[in-house]
PDB file of C-alpha atoms in Angstrom:
ATOM      1  CA  MET A 225     -11.109  13.230  -6.844  1.00  0.00           C
ATOM      2  CA  ALA A 226     -11.954  10.415  -4.402  1.00  0.00           C
ATOM      3  CA  ASP A 227      -9.264   7.984  -3.251  1.00  0.00           C
ATOM      4  CA  VAL A 228      -9.038   5.262  -5.946  1.00  0.00           C
ATOM      5  CA  LEU A 229      -7.394   2.627  -3.710  1.00  0.00           C
ATOM      6  CA  PRO A 230     -10.627   1.380  -2.041  1.00  0.00           C
ATOM      7  CA  LEU A 231     -12.087   0.979  -5.524  1.00  0.00           C
ATOM      8  CA  VAL A 232      -8.994  -0.849  -6.742  1.00  0.00           C
ATOM      9  CA  GLU A 233      -9.030  -3.192  -3.784  1.00  0.00           C
ATOM     10  CA  ALA A 234     -12.746  -3.875  -4.301  1.00  0.00           C
ATOM     11  CA  ARG A 235     -12.012  -4.740  -7.991  1.00  0.00           C
ATOM     12  CA  LEU A 236      -9.227  -7.114  -6.941  1.00  0.00           C
ATOM     13  CA  ARG A 237     -11.520  -8.887  -4.402  1.00  0.00           C
ATOM     14  CA  THR A 238     -14.292  -9.237  -6.986  1.00  0.00           C
ATOM     15  CA  ALA A 239     -11.863 -10.816  -9.471  1.00  0.00           C
ATOM     16  CA  LEU A 240      -9.667 -12.820  -7.158  1.00  0.00           C
ATOM     17  CA  GLY A 241     -11.527 -13.413  -3.959  1.00  0.00           C
ATOM     18  CA  GLU A 242     -10.441 -12.456  -0.428  1.00  0.00           C
ATOM     19  CA  PRO A 243      -6.652 -12.013   0.068  1.00  0.00           C
ATOM     20  CA  ASP A 244      -5.191 -14.381   2.615  1.00  0.00           C
ATOM     21  CA  ALA A 245      -2.188 -12.169   3.341  1.00  0.00           C
ATOM     22  CA  ARG A 246      -0.930  -8.608   2.702  1.00  0.00           C
ATOM     23  CA  ALA A 247       2.320  -6.781   3.228  1.00  0.00           C
ATOM     24  CA  ALA A 248       3.161  -3.118   3.017  1.00  0.00           C
ATOM     25  CA  VAL A 249       6.420  -1.432   1.960  1.00  0.00           C
ATOM     26  CA  THR A 250       7.189   2.261   2.120  1.00  0.00           C
ATOM     27  CA  PHE A 251      10.193   3.698   0.244  1.00  0.00           C
ATOM     28  CA  LEU A 252      11.685   7.018   1.217  1.00  0.00           C
ATOM     29  CA  GLY A 253       9.730   9.799  -0.561  1.00  0.00           C
ATOM     30  CA  THR A 254       6.944   7.540  -1.826  1.00  0.00           C
ATOM     31  CA  ASP A 255       3.472   6.520  -0.821  1.00  0.00           C
ATOM     32  CA  ARG A 256       2.948   3.118   0.748  1.00  0.00           C
ATOM     33  CA  ILE A 257       2.684   0.127  -1.537  1.00  0.00           C
ATOM     34  CA  GLU A 258       0.825  -2.983  -0.390  1.00  0.00           C
ATOM     35  CA  VAL A 259       1.040  -6.401  -2.000  1.00  0.00           C
ATOM     36  CA  LEU A 260      -2.012  -8.686  -1.549  1.00  0.00           C
ATOM     37  CA  ARG A 261      -1.818 -12.465  -1.835  1.00  0.00           C
ATOM     38  CA  PHE A 262      -4.659 -14.546  -3.195  1.00  0.00           C
ATOM     39  CA  GLN A 263      -4.745 -18.356  -3.168  1.00  0.00           C
ATOM     40  CA  GLU A 264      -6.890 -20.120  -5.777  1.00  0.00           C
ATOM     41  CA  GLY A 265      -6.335 -23.870  -5.977  1.00  0.00           C
ATOM     42  CA  ASP A 266      -2.748 -24.529  -6.917  1.00  0.00           C
ATOM     43  CA  LEU A 267      -2.185 -20.947  -7.884  1.00  0.00           C
ATOM     44  CA  VAL A 268      -1.071 -18.008  -5.833  1.00  0.00           C
ATOM     45  CA  ARG A 269      -1.521 -14.454  -7.155  1.00  0.00           C
ATOM     46  CA  TYR A 270       0.198 -11.325  -5.910  1.00  0.00           C
ATOM     47  CA  ALA A 271      -1.356  -7.984  -6.683  1.00  0.00           C
ATOM     48  CA  THR A 272       0.026  -4.521  -5.827  1.00  0.00           C
ATOM     49  CA  LEU A 273      -2.112  -1.902  -4.253  1.00  0.00           C
ATOM     50  CA  GLY A 274      -0.993   1.672  -4.161  1.00  0.00           C
ATOM     51  CA  MET A 275       0.688   2.213  -7.586  1.00  0.00           C
ATOM     52  CA  SER A 276      -2.627   3.546  -9.061  1.00  0.00           C
ATOM     53  CA  ALA A 277      -3.124   6.220  -6.291  1.00  0.00           C
ATOM     54  CA  HIS A 278      -1.509   8.766  -8.654  1.00  0.00           C
ATOM     55  CA  PRO A 279      -1.274   8.736 -12.460  1.00  0.00           C
ATOM     56  CA  MET A 280       2.100   7.876 -13.929  1.00  0.00           C
ATOM     57  CA  SER A 281       3.588  10.866 -15.569  1.00  0.00           C
ATOM     58  CA  ASP A 282       6.143  11.526 -18.299  1.00  0.00           C
ATOM     59  CA  PRO A 283       9.483  12.237 -16.566  1.00  0.00           C
ATOM     60  CA  THR A 284      10.193  15.007 -19.019  1.00  0.00           C
ATOM     61  CA  ALA A 285       6.994  16.925 -18.159  1.00  0.00           C
ATOM     62  CA  MET A 286       7.510  20.132 -16.229  1.00  0.00           C
ATOM     63  CA  VAL A 287       4.543  19.407 -13.920  1.00  0.00           C
ATOM     64  CA  ALA A 288       2.849  16.103 -13.230  1.00  0.00           C
ATOM     65  CA  ASP A 289      -0.946  16.118 -13.904  1.00  0.00           C
ATOM     66  CA  PRO A 290      -2.559  15.068 -10.617  1.00  0.00           C
ATOM     67  CA  VAL A 291      -5.619  13.525 -12.444  1.00  0.00           C
ATOM     68  CA  LYS A 292      -4.870  12.566 -16.024  1.00  0.00           C
ATOM     69  CA  GLY A 293      -2.385   9.901 -17.052  1.00  0.00           C
ATOM     70  CA  PRO A 294      -2.104   6.145 -17.044  1.00  0.00           C
ATOM     71  CA  ARG A 295      -2.798   4.248 -13.763  1.00  0.00           C
ATOM     72  CA  ALA A 296      -1.985   0.702 -13.062  1.00  0.00           C
ATOM     73  CA  GLU A 297      -1.443  -2.151 -10.566  1.00  0.00           C
ATOM     74  CA  LEU A 298       0.686  -5.227 -11.162  1.00  0.00           C
ATOM     75  CA  VAL A 299      -0.452  -8.875 -10.827  1.00  0.00           C
ATOM     76  CA  LEU A 300       1.921 -11.890 -10.673  1.00  0.00           C
ATOM     77  CA  SER A 301       0.505 -15.422 -10.909  1.00  0.00           C
ATOM     78  CA  VAL A 302       2.611 -18.522 -10.036  1.00  0.00           C
ATOM     79  CA  ARG A 303       2.032 -22.128  -9.061  1.00  0.00           C
ATOM     80  CA  ALA A 304       2.001 -22.644  -5.327  1.00  0.00           C
ATOM     81  CA  GLY A 305       4.245 -25.003  -3.348  1.00  0.00           C
ATOM     82  CA  ILE A 306       7.126 -25.151  -5.820  1.00  0.00           C
ATOM     83  CA  ALA A 307       9.288 -22.209  -4.629  1.00  0.00           C
ATOM     84  CA  ASP A 308       9.163 -19.606  -1.860  1.00  0.00           C
ATOM     85  CA  THR A 309       7.393 -17.080  -4.005  1.00  0.00           C
ATOM     86  CA  ASP A 310       6.148 -15.095  -0.996  1.00  0.00           C
ATOM     87  CA  LYS A 311       9.642 -13.477  -1.041  1.00  0.00           C
ATOM     88  CA  ALA A 312       8.529 -11.749  -4.257  1.00  0.00           C
ATOM     89  CA  LEU A 313       6.569  -9.203  -2.215  1.00  0.00           C
ATOM     90  CA  ARG A 314       9.430  -6.757  -1.895  1.00  0.00           C
ATOM     91  CA  PRO A 315      10.493  -6.912  -5.549  1.00  0.00           C
ATOM     92  CA  LEU A 316       6.868  -6.406  -6.541  1.00  0.00           C
ATOM     93  CA  ALA A 317       6.583  -3.345  -4.227  1.00  0.00           C
ATOM     94  CA  VAL A 318       9.869  -2.082  -5.771  1.00  0.00           C
ATOM     95  CA  LEU A 319       8.407  -2.336  -9.287  1.00  0.00           C
ATOM     96  CA  ALA A 320       5.121  -0.749  -8.206  1.00  0.00           C
ATOM     97  CA  ALA A 321       7.030   2.223  -6.648  1.00  0.00           C
ATOM     98  CA  SER A 322       9.134   2.784  -9.748  1.00  0.00           C
ATOM     99  CA  PRO A 323       6.743   5.321 -11.353  1.00  0.00           C
ATOM    100  CA  GLN A 324       7.032   7.446  -8.214  1.00  0.00           C
ATOM    101  CA  VAL A 325      10.779   6.911  -7.635  1.00  0.00           C
ATOM    102  CA  GLU A 326      12.122   6.864 -11.212  1.00  0.00           C
ATOM    103  CA  GLY A 327       9.377   8.670 -13.061  1.00  0.00           C
ATOM    104  CA  VAL A 328       8.787   5.714 -15.456  1.00  0.00           C
ATOM    105  CA  ILE A 329       5.520   4.797 -17.111  1.00  0.00           C
ATOM    106  CA  ILE A 330       4.889   1.074 -16.929  1.00  0.00           C
ATOM    107  CA  ALA A 331       3.000  -0.171 -19.984  1.00  0.00           C
ATOM    108  CA  PRO A 332       2.406  -3.451 -21.758  1.00  0.00           C
ATOM    109  CA  GLY A 333       5.459  -4.695 -23.631  1.00  0.00           C
ATOM    110  CA  ALA A 334       7.860  -3.178 -21.109  1.00  0.00           C
ATOM    111  CA  SER A 335      10.608  -5.136 -19.373  1.00  0.00           C
ATOM    112  CA  LEU A 336      11.183  -4.485 -15.695  1.00  0.00           C
ATOM    113  CA  ASP A 337      14.283  -5.730 -13.904  1.00  0.00           C
ATOM    114  CA  VAL A 338      14.766  -5.874 -10.140  1.00  0.00           C
ATOM    115  CA  GLY A 339      18.443  -6.780 -10.341  1.00  0.00           C
ATOM    116  CA  GLU A 340      18.072  -9.885  -8.135  1.00  0.00           C
ATOM    117  CA  PRO A 341      16.004 -13.058  -8.244  1.00  0.00           C
ATOM    118  CA  LEU A 342      12.280 -12.441  -7.823  1.00  0.00           C
ATOM    119  CA  TRP A 343      12.358 -14.987  -4.975  1.00  0.00           C
ATOM    120  CA  PRO A 344      15.093 -17.248  -3.470  1.00  0.00           C
ATOM    121  CA  GLY A 345      16.541 -19.485  -6.264  1.00  0.00           C
ATOM    122  CA  ALA A 346      14.306 -17.942  -8.967  1.00  0.00           C
ATOM    123  CA  PRO A 347      15.730 -18.117 -12.500  1.00  0.00           C
ATOM    124  CA  PHE A 348      14.058 -14.693 -13.133  1.00  0.00           C
ATOM    125  CA  THR A 349      15.242 -11.239 -12.278  1.00  0.00           C
ATOM    126  CA  SER A 350      12.939  -9.469 -14.737  1.00  0.00           C
ATOM    127  CA  VAL A 351       9.383  -9.571 -15.942  1.00  0.00           C
ATOM    128  CA  LEU A 352       7.547  -8.747 -19.145  1.00  0.00           C
ATOM    129  CA  VAL A 353       4.461  -6.519 -18.653  1.00  0.00           C
ATOM    130  CA  ALA A 354       1.477  -8.091 -20.460  1.00  0.00           C
ATOM    131  CA  GLU A 355      -1.813  -6.531 -21.666  1.00  0.00           C
ATOM    132  CA  SER A 356      -4.490  -5.818 -19.072  1.00  0.00           C
ATOM    133  CA  GLY A 357      -8.153  -6.866 -19.256  1.00  0.00           C
ATOM    134  CA  GLY A 358      -7.841 -10.637 -18.846  1.00  0.00           C
ATOM    135  CA  LEU A 359      -7.731 -11.752 -15.190  1.00  0.00           C
ATOM    136  CA  VAL A 360      -8.842  -8.467 -13.655  1.00  0.00           C
ATOM    137  CA  GLU A 361     -10.989  -6.032 -15.680  1.00  0.00           C
ATOM    138  CA  ASP A 362      -9.867  -2.464 -16.008  1.00  0.00           C
ATOM    139  CA  LEU A 363     -11.423  -0.168 -13.479  1.00  0.00           C
ATOM    140  CA  GLU A 364     -13.086   2.932 -15.005  1.00  0.00           C
ATOM    141  CA  LEU A 365     -12.799   6.087 -12.931  1.00  0.00           C
ATOM    142  CA  ASP A 366     -14.762   9.360 -13.207  1.00  0.00           C
ATOM    143  CA  GLY A 367     -13.490  11.538 -15.921  1.00  0.00           C
ATOM    144  CA  PRO A 368     -11.091  13.045 -16.762  1.00  0.00           C
ATOM    145  CA  ALA A 369      -9.063  10.346 -14.905  1.00  0.00           C
ATOM    146  CA  ASP A 370      -7.786   7.396 -16.937  1.00  0.00           C
ATOM    147  CA  PRO A 371      -8.908   3.856 -15.973  1.00  0.00           C
ATOM    148  CA  VAL A 372      -6.796   1.659 -13.712  1.00  0.00           C
ATOM    149  CA  HIS A 373      -5.279  -1.238 -15.643  1.00  0.00           C
ATOM    150  CA  PHE A 374      -4.239  -4.483 -13.905  1.00  0.00           C
ATOM    151  CA  LEU A 375      -1.137  -5.530 -15.709  1.00  0.00           C
ATOM    152  CA  PRO A 376      -0.008  -9.193 -15.575  1.00  0.00           C
ATOM    153  CA  LEU A 377       3.712  -9.751 -15.019  1.00  0.00           C
ATOM    154  CA  LEU A 378       5.359 -12.638 -16.866  1.00  0.00           C
ATOM    155  CA  PRO A 379       8.718 -13.691 -15.403  1.00  0.00           C
ATOM    156  CA  MET A 380      11.575 -13.796 -17.839  1.00  0.00           C
ATOM    157  CA  THR A 381      14.970 -15.595 -17.633  1.00  0.00           C
ATOM    158  CA  ALA A 382      18.073 -13.522 -18.469  1.00  0.00           C
ATOM    159  CA  ASN A 383      18.224 -15.188 -21.887  1.00  0.00           C
ATOM    160  CA  GLU A 384      14.594 -14.404 -22.628  1.00  0.00           C
ATOM    161  CA  ALA A 385      15.061 -10.800 -21.512  1.00  0.00           C
ATOM    162  CA  ALA A 386      18.009 -10.427 -23.795  1.00  0.00           C
ATOM    163  CA  TRP A 387      16.189 -12.034 -26.700  1.00  0.00           C
ATOM    164  CA  LYS A 388      13.140  -9.756 -26.096  1.00  0.00           C
ATOM    165  CA  ARG A 389      15.372  -6.627 -26.315  1.00  0.00           C
ATOM    166  CA  VAL A 390      16.391  -7.671 -29.839  1.00  0.00           C
ATOM    167  CA  HIS A 391      13.107  -9.257 -31.131  1.00  0.00           C
ATOM    168  CA  GLY A 392      10.409  -7.547 -29.125  1.00  0.00           C
ATOM    169  CA  ALA A 393       7.717  -8.490 -26.622  1.00  0.00           C
ATOM    170  CA  GLN A 394       5.289  -9.933 -29.205  1.00  0.00           C
ATOM    171  CA  ALA A 395       8.017 -12.310 -30.662  1.00  0.00           C
ATOM    172  CA  LEU A 396       8.826 -13.592 -27.126  1.00  0.00           C
ATOM    173  CA  GLN A 397       5.145 -14.131 -26.247  1.00  0.00           C
ATOM    174  CA  GLU A 398       4.690 -16.048 -29.554  1.00  0.00           C
ATOM    175  CA  ARG A 399       7.810 -18.166 -28.752  1.00  0.00           C
ATOM    176  CA  TRP A 400       6.291 -19.016 -25.316  1.00  0.00           C
ATOM    177  CA  LEU A 401       2.985 -19.882 -26.914  1.00  0.00           C
ATOM    178  CA  THR A 402       4.364 -22.128 -29.616  1.00  0.00           C
ATOM    179  CA  SER A 403       6.561 -23.937 -27.072  1.00  0.00           C
ATOM    180  CA  GLY A 404       3.678 -24.464 -24.610  1.00  0.00           C
ATOM    181  CA  THR A 405       5.584 -22.647 -21.913  1.00  0.00           C
ATOM    182  CA  ASP A 406       3.893 -22.726 -18.459  1.00  0.00           C
ATOM    183  CA  LEU A 407       4.594 -19.074 -17.476  1.00  0.00           C
ATOM    184  CA  ARG A 408       3.219 -19.755 -13.973  1.00  0.00           C
ATOM    185  CA  ASP A 409       5.861 -22.368 -13.139  1.00  0.00           C
ATOM    186  CA  PRO A 410       8.242 -20.615 -10.783  1.00  0.00           C
ATOM    187  CA  ALA A 411      11.015 -23.112 -11.587  1.00  0.00           C
ATOM    188  CA  ARG A 412      10.643 -23.240 -15.311  1.00  0.00           C
ATOM    189  CA  LYS A 413      13.645 -23.143 -17.713  1.00  0.00           C
ATOM    190  CA  SER A 414      14.169 -20.656 -20.544  1.00  0.00           C
ATOM    191  CA  VAL A 415      12.232 -21.250 -23.748  1.00  0.00           C
ATOM    192  CA  PRO A 416      14.322 -22.424 -26.724  1.00  0.00           C
ATOM    193  CA  LEU A 417      15.447 -19.303 -28.536  1.00  0.00           C
ATOM    194  CA  GLU A 418      17.313 -20.533 -31.569  1.00  0.00           C
TER     195      GLU A 418
END
């Protein structure tokens, strides 16, 4: 099968424009993960490139299928100029490498925690993985390969992450919606959870 990463990058450029910066991180025993930065008005978007090179596989499977299985890249959108969000590049690369390193399958509704603030002073150490298909359309690949999904990441405070573990992703997203939470605000406070 042809290398999917040029197709993935082309899809990101079509949806988000030309990246104005990119960084690469390689973890021992993994393929290189790049993070591309896109500026659009007062928003900055970070998209991983490299996670979709191989399908994610069930860690209990005896042999990983080299073609079939879910593929994804991660997209984080935040307001520019409020915090030093460029420092989120490494945590995003860590999350994107986790299917290779830890054998996890990243899917909508999942919580991902990096164990440290996403950027200096951030009130978030974890993110909620949202549904794909909004900002960047899924990328269909030649069969039997699964399409590449571009999964938005929604930063969560520690209280929100704990509440989500009890009540579920849907309930947290409804709470954000009813409270009018600006999920792109890199300095936002936790939504009221009573």
